[in-house]
Coordinates of C-alpha atoms in Angstrom, one line a residue:
M1 CA 50.5 132.3 108.6
T2 CA 50.4 136.0 109.2
K3 CA 52.6 138.9 110.4
T4 CA 52.1 141.4 113.2
S5 CA 51.0 144.1 110.7
Q6 CA 50.0 143.7 107.1
R7 CA 48.8 146.0 104.3
F8 CA 46.0 145.1 102.0
Y9 CA 44.7 146.9 98.9
L10 CA 40.9 146.5 98.6
L11 CA 38.3 147.5 96.1
P12 CA 35.4 149.6 97.5
E13 CA 33.0 146.6 97.5
E14 CA 35.5 144.2 99.1
V15 CA 35.3 143.2 102.8
D16 CA 38.1 144.0 105.1
P17 CA 40.3 140.9 106.0
Y18 CA 39.5 139.5 109.4
R19 CA 42.3 138.1 111.5
T20 CA 42.2 136.7 115.0
C21 CA 44.9 135.8 117.4
K22 CA 45.1 135.7 121.2
S23 CA 48.2 137.8 121.2
K24 CA 51.0 138.7 118.8
R25 CA 53.1 136.4 120.9
F26 CA 51.2 133.5 119.3
I27 CA 52.2 134.5 115.8
T28 CA 54.6 131.9 114.4
K29 CA 58.1 133.3 113.8
V30 CA 60.9 131.5 112.1
M31 CA 64.5 132.7 112.3
F32 CA 66.8 132.4 109.3
L33 CA 70.6 132.7 108.9
C34 CA 71.6 134.0 105.5
V35 CA 75.2 133.9 104.1
V36 CA 76.3 135.6 100.9
G37 CA 79.4 136.7 99.2
K38 CA 80.1 139.1 96.4
S39 CA 78.9 137.9 93.0
L40 CA 81.6 137.4 90.3
F41 CA 81.3 138.3 86.6
D42 CA 83.7 138.1 83.7
D43 CA 84.5 140.9 81.4
N44 CA 81.5 140.1 79.3
G45 CA 79.1 140.1 82.2
V46 CA 78.7 136.3 82.4
V47 CA 78.1 135.1 86.0
L48 CA 81.1 133.2 87.3
W49 CA 79.7 132.8 90.8
D50 CA 76.3 134.0 92.1
G51 CA 77.6 134.7 95.6
K52 CA 75.0 132.6 97.4
I53 CA 76.2 130.4 100.2
G54 CA 72.9 129.5 101.6
I55 CA 69.9 130.5 103.8
F56 CA 69.5 128.3 106.8
H57 CA 66.4 128.0 109.1
F58 CA 66.3 127.3 112.8
T59 CA 63.7 124.6 112.9
E60 CA 63.3 121.1 114.3
T61 CA 61.2 118.1 113.5
V62 CA 59.0 116.9 116.3
E63 CA 56.1 114.5 116.8
A64 CA 52.7 116.0 117.2
K65 CA 51.6 115.4 120.8
R66 CA 47.9 115.8 120.1
R67 CA 45.5 115.1 117.3
S68 CA 44.0 118.0 115.4
K69 CA 41.9 118.6 112.3
N70 CA 45.1 119.2 110.3
R71 CA 47.1 116.0 111.3
A72 CA 47.0 112.9 113.4
K73 CA 48.8 112.4 116.7
G74 CA 52.4 111.3 116.3
V75 CA 52.9 112.8 112.8
L76 CA 56.2 114.5 112.3
E77 CA 56.0 118.2 111.8
V78 CA 58.4 121.1 111.5
K79 CA 58.4 123.6 114.3
P80 CA 60.6 126.7 114.8
I81 CA 63.2 126.6 117.5
K82 CA 61.8 128.7 120.3
A83 CA 65.1 129.6 121.9
V84 CA 68.0 130.3 119.6
T85 CA 70.9 130.2 122.0
K86 CA 74.7 130.5 121.6
Q87 CA 75.0 126.7 121.3
V88 CA 72.3 126.6 118.6
I89 CA 74.1 129.4 116.6
K90 CA 77.4 127.5 117.1
D91 CA 76.0 124.3 115.8
M92 CA 74.6 126.0 112.8
L93 CA 77.9 127.7 111.9
I94 CA 80.0 124.6 112.4
N95 CA 77.6 122.0 110.9
K96 CA 75.9 124.0 108.1
V97 CA 77.6 127.3 107.3
I98 CA 81.2 126.3 107.2
P99 CA 80.6 123.1 105.1
A100 CA 78.5 125.2 102.7
I101 CA 81.2 127.8 102.3
Q102 CA 83.9 125.1 101.7
E103 CA 81.6 123.5 99.1
K104 CA 80.5 126.5 97.1
W105 CA 83.5 128.8 97.4
P106 CA 85.2 129.5 94.0
R107 CA 88.4 127.4 93.7
N108 CA 90.3 130.3 92.2
L109 CA 89.8 132.6 95.2
S110 CA 91.8 132.8 98.4
K111 CA 90.7 130.5 101.1
N112 CA 91.2 133.2 103.7
I113 CA 87.6 134.1 104.4
H114 CA 86.1 136.5 107.0
I115 CA 82.5 136.1 108.1
Q116 CA 80.8 139.3 109.5
Q117 CA 77.8 138.8 111.8
N118 CA 75.7 141.4 113.5
N119 CA 75.8 142.1 117.2
A120 CA 72.9 139.9 118.4
R121 CA 73.5 138.5 121.8
P122 CA 73.3 134.8 120.9
H123 CA 76.2 135.1 118.4
I124 CA 79.4 133.4 119.4
Q125 CA 82.8 135.1 119.5
G126 CA 85.3 134.6 116.8
L127 CA 87.8 133.1 119.2
D128 CA 85.5 130.2 120.1
S129 CA 87.8 127.1 120.0
E130 CA 85.3 124.8 118.3
F131 CA 84.6 127.4 115.5
V132 CA 88.3 128.1 115.0
A133 CA 89.0 124.3 114.6
A134 CA 86.1 123.9 112.1
G135 CA 87.2 127.0 110.2
N136 CA 90.7 125.7 109.7
T137 CA 89.9 122.5 107.8
N138 CA 90.3 121.5 104.1
G139 CA 92.8 124.2 103.5
F140 CA 90.5 127.1 104.5
H141 CA 91.1 129.8 107.1
I142 CA 87.7 131.1 108.1
T143 CA 87.5 133.8 110.8
L144 CA 84.5 135.4 112.4
G145 CA 83.9 139.0 113.5
N146 CA 81.1 141.3 114.5
Q147 CA 79.6 144.2 112.6
P148 CA 81.0 147.6 113.8
P149 CA 78.8 149.1 116.5
N150 CA 76.5 152.0 115.8
S151 CA 76.9 151.3 112.0
P152 CA 73.6 149.8 110.8
D153 CA 74.6 150.4 107.1
L154 CA 77.6 148.0 107.5
N155 CA 75.3 145.0 107.1
V156 CA 75.2 144.0 103.4
L157 CA 72.0 141.9 104.0
D158 CA 70.1 144.9 105.3
L159 CA 71.1 147.2 102.3
G160 CA 68.5 145.6 100.1
F161 CA 69.1 141.8 100.0
F162 CA 66.5 141.0 102.7
R163 CA 64.0 143.4 101.2
A164 CA 64.4 141.8 97.7
I165 CA 63.9 138.3 99.2
Q166 CA 60.9 139.4 101.2
S167 CA 59.3 140.9 98.1
L168 CA 59.6 137.6 96.2
K169 CA 58.4 135.6 99.2
E170 CA 55.3 137.7 99.6
Q171 CA 54.1 136.7 96.1
C172 CA 52.8 133.5 97.8
A173 CA 50.8 132.9 100.9
P174 CA 52.2 130.1 103.0
N175 CA 49.9 128.5 105.6
T176 CA 52.4 126.2 107.4
V177 CA 56.0 126.4 108.5
E178 CA 57.0 123.9 105.8
E179 CA 55.4 126.2 103.1
L180 CA 57.1 129.2 104.6
L181 CA 60.5 127.5 104.4
K182 CA 59.9 126.5 100.8
A183 CA 58.8 130.1 99.9
V184 CA 61.8 131.7 101.5
Q185 CA 64.2 129.2 99.9
G186 CA 62.5 129.7 96.5
A187 CA 62.8 133.5 96.9
Y188 CA 66.5 133.1 97.8
D189 CA 67.2 130.9 94.8
A190 CA 65.2 133.2 92.5
L191 CA 67.2 136.3 93.4
K192 CA 69.4 137.3 90.6
P193 CA 73.2 137.7 91.1
E194 CA 73.0 141.1 89.5
T195 CA 70.8 142.2 92.4
L196 CA 73.2 140.9 94.9
N197 CA 76.1 142.7 93.1
K198 CA 74.2 146.0 93.4
V199 CA 73.8 145.5 97.1
W200 CA 77.5 144.9 97.5
L201 CA 78.3 148.1 95.6
S202 CA 76.0 149.9 98.1
Y203 CA 78.0 148.3 100.9
Q204 CA 81.3 149.5 99.4
Q205 CA 79.8 153.0 99.0
V206 CA 78.9 152.9 102.7
M207 CA 82.5 151.9 103.7
A208 CA 84.0 154.5 101.4
T209 CA 81.7 157.3 102.8
I210 CA 82.5 156.3 106.4
M211 CA 86.2 156.4 105.7
E212 CA 85.8 159.9 104.1
K213 CA 83.9 161.0 107.2
E214 CA 86.8 159.7 109.4
K215 CA 84.7 156.9 111.0
G216 CA 81.6 159.0 111.4
N217 CA 78.1 157.9 110.6
N218 CA 76.6 161.4 109.9
Y219 CA 76.4 160.9 106.2
K220 CA 73.9 160.6 103.3
L221 CA 74.6 158.2 100.6
Q222 CA 74.3 159.6 97.1
H223 CA 72.3 157.7 94.5
M224 CA 74.6 155.9 92.0
G225 CA 71.9 155.1 89.5
K226 CA 73.1 151.4 89.4
G227 CA 70.1 150.4 87.3
R228 CA 70.9 153.0 84.6
L229 CA 74.6 152.1 84.7
E230 CA 73.8 148.4 84.3
R231 CA 71.6 149.1 81.3
V232 CA 74.4 151.0 79.5
G233 CA 77.0 148.5 80.5
T234 CA 79.1 150.8 82.7
L235 CA 78.2 149.5 86.2
P236 CA 81.6 149.1 88.0
K237 CA 82.6 145.8 89.6
S238 CA 84.1 147.6 92.6
L239 CA 84.3 151.2 93.7
H240 CA 87.7 153.0 93.7
I241 CA 88.9 154.7 96.9
D242 CA 91.5 157.4 96.8
L243 CA 94.8 156.4 98.4
E244 CA 94.8 159.5 100.6
V245 CA 91.5 158.4 102.2
V246 CA 92.9 154.9 102.8
V247 CA 96.1 156.2 104.4
N248 CA 94.2 158.6 106.6
T249 CA 91.9 155.8 107.8
A250 CA 94.8 153.7 108.6
R251 CA 96.3 156.6 110.6
L252 CA 93.0 156.9 112.6
L253 CA 93.0 153.2 113.3
G254 CA 96.6 153.4 114.5
E255 CA 95.7 156.3 116.8
G256 CA 92.9 154.2 118.3
N257 CA 95.1 151.3 119.0
E258 CA 97.1 152.2 122.0
S259 CA 98.5 148.8 122.6
T260 CA 101.1 149.1 119.9
S261 CA 103.2 151.8 118.3
E262 CA 103.6 149.9 115.0
D263 CA 101.7 150.9 111.9
I264 CA 98.7 148.8 111.3
I265 CA 98.9 149.1 107.5
Q266 CA 101.7 150.1 105.3
F267 CA 101.0 151.4 101.8
N268 CA 103.1 151.9 98.7
P269 CA 101.9 155.0 96.8
E270 CA 103.0 153.3 93.5
D271 CA 100.1 150.8 94.0
E272 CA 97.3 153.3 94.3
D273 CA 95.3 151.8 91.5
E274 CA 95.2 148.5 93.3
Y275 CA 93.4 149.8 96.4
L276 CA 89.8 149.0 95.7
S277 CA 87.1 148.6 98.3
S278 CA 86.6 145.0 97.2
D279 CA 90.1 144.2 98.4
M280 CA 89.2 145.2 101.9
N281 CA 86.0 143.1 102.3

């Protein structure tokens, strides 16, 4: 298997890799749906929950219609689903994602869970009746919402999680779809909870910066030095947000909601220490 573009490091006497393909449209592509939460640690840094819900692939098992040098006719083989439609996404959420959340969610946490998805066209709406029914089973209340528009940094998976998985996956060279699925799943399983925790801290930093910019996206994130803080044992579990910033953001949200004159959020200044970004995820 190959990608549209690849980079190779060669010695002077090595021959350039030769790849042939009719068109880049013929390069096999497999779509995955990845679901993660925030890793949990105790005061001693022991992992209580790794935050991994699962990584699900959009594939199907079909019979080979013709004989080839790789397999006989009629052999079952895994093929990527060519058209990932709204119905395919819905089936994945209802039959795979929600059961995985209910199985792996820590029992001591609230069962009110919000899933954020990006704005891809095949994604369903959060008010879909079948999804709502499935999300309100076994004592859970699972809702679905879209990523805010024009805010690419508000996707926790794109802040480093996918890059980390891809780096691990590229340590092997899969030749078939089955090998690719095993490689991706192996990379997902091998990713450390500490890495996922750093990604969530970056996500919280993005949210805090957007709130400080009054919903703007003209910002530059400052380096926290998470690796250094982790080595000295001072990496925070969550980032603190000033109460003034939270109140001002609530005011801006209230001004943007013309359908009601009621306050969207009410705060008690005495509880300032409790307003952490993790409480708003």
